[in-house]
Short mmCIF file of C-alpha atoms in Angstrom, two decimals:
data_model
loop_
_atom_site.label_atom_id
_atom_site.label_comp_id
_atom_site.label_asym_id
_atom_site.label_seq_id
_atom_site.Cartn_x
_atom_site.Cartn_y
_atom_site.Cartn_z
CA UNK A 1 0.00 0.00 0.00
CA UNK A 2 2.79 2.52 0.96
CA UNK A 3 4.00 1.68 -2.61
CA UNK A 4 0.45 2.53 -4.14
CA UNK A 5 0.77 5.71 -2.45
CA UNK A 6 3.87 6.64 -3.58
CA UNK A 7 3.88 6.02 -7.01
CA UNK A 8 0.65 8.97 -7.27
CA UNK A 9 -1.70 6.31 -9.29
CA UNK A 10 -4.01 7.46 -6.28
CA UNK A 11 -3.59 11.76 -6.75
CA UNK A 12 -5.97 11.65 -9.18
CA UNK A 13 -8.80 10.32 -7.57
CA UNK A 14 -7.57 12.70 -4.11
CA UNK A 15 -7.70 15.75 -6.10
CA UNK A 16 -11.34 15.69 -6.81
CA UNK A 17 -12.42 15.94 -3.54
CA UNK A 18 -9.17 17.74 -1.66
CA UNK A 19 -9.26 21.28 -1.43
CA UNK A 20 -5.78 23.43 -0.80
CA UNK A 21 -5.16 24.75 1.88
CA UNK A 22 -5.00 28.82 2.45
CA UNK A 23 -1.02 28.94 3.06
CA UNK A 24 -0.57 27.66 -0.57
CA UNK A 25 2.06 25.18 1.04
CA UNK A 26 1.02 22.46 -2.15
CA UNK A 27 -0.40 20.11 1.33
CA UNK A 28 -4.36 19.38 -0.07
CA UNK A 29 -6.79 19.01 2.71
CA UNK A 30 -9.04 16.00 2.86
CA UNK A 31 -11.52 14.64 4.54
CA UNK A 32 -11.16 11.31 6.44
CA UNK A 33 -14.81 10.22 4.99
CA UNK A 34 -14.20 11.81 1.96
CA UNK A 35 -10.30 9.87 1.32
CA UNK A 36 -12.10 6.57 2.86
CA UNK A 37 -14.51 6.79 -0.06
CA UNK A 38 -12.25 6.95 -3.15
CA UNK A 39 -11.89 4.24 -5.01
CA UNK A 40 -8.16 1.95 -4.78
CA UNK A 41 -7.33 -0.16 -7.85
CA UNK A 42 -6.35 -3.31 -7.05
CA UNK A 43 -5.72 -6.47 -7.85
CA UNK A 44 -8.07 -9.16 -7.71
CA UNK A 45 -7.29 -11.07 -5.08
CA UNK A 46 -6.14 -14.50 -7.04
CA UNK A 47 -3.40 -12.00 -8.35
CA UNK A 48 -2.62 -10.81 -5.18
CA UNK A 49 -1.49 -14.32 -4.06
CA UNK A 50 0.14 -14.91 -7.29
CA UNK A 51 2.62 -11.09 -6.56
CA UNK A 52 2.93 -12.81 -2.11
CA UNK A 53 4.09 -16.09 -4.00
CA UNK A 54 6.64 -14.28 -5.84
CA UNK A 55 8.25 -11.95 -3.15
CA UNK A 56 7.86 -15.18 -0.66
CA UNK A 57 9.74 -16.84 -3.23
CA UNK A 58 12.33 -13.53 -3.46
CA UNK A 59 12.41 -13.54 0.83
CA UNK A 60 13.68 -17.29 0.83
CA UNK A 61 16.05 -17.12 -1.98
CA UNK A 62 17.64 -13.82 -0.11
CA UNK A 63 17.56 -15.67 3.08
CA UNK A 64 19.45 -18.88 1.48
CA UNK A 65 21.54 -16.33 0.06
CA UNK A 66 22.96 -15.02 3.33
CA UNK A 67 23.19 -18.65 4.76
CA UNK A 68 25.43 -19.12 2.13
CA UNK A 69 27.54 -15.92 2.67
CA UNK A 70 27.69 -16.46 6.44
CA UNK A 71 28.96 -20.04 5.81
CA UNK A 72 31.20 -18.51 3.27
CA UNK A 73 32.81 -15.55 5.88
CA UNK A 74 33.03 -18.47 8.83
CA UNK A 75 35.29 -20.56 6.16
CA UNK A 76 37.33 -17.69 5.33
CA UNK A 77 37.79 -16.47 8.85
CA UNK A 78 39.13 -20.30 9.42
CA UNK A 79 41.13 -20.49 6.63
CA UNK A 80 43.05 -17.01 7.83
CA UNK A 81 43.47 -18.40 11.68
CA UNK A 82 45.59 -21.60 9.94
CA UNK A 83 47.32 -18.66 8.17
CA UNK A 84 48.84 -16.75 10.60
CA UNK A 85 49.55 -20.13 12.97
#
């Protein structure tokens, strides 16, 4: 969601019912029935699973990832102990 927010596919759909403020300071006032009544586009929900799969998928593949780095970094520290022996 903070994504959706950020990217301003949502400003649209604020700006018809925000009003500026009188400072000018480019902050729009809003509402809280008013912004909890526009309309969000999003995904339907068998899509939704399909984008958690993926970054799931992503999460574990950057978690092996370290494993393997840490394992890597304990070798190396191992290797330079026999080194300096």
């Amino acid at each position: 969601m903070e994504h959706y927010f950020e990217s301003g596919v949502h400003n649209a759909e604020l700006e018809q019912v925000a009003q500026e403020g009188a400072r000018n300071h480019g902050l729009l006032n809003i509402g809280v029935n008013d912004f909890f009544n526009t309309r969000l586009q999003m995904p339907v929900l068998s899509e939704q699973s399909k984008i958690a799969n993926f970054l799931s998928a992503i999460d574990r593949k950057i978690d092996h990832t370290q494993t393997q780095i840490d394992k890597t970094e304990q070798w190396k520290k191992g290797l330079l102990q026999r080194m300096f022996v």
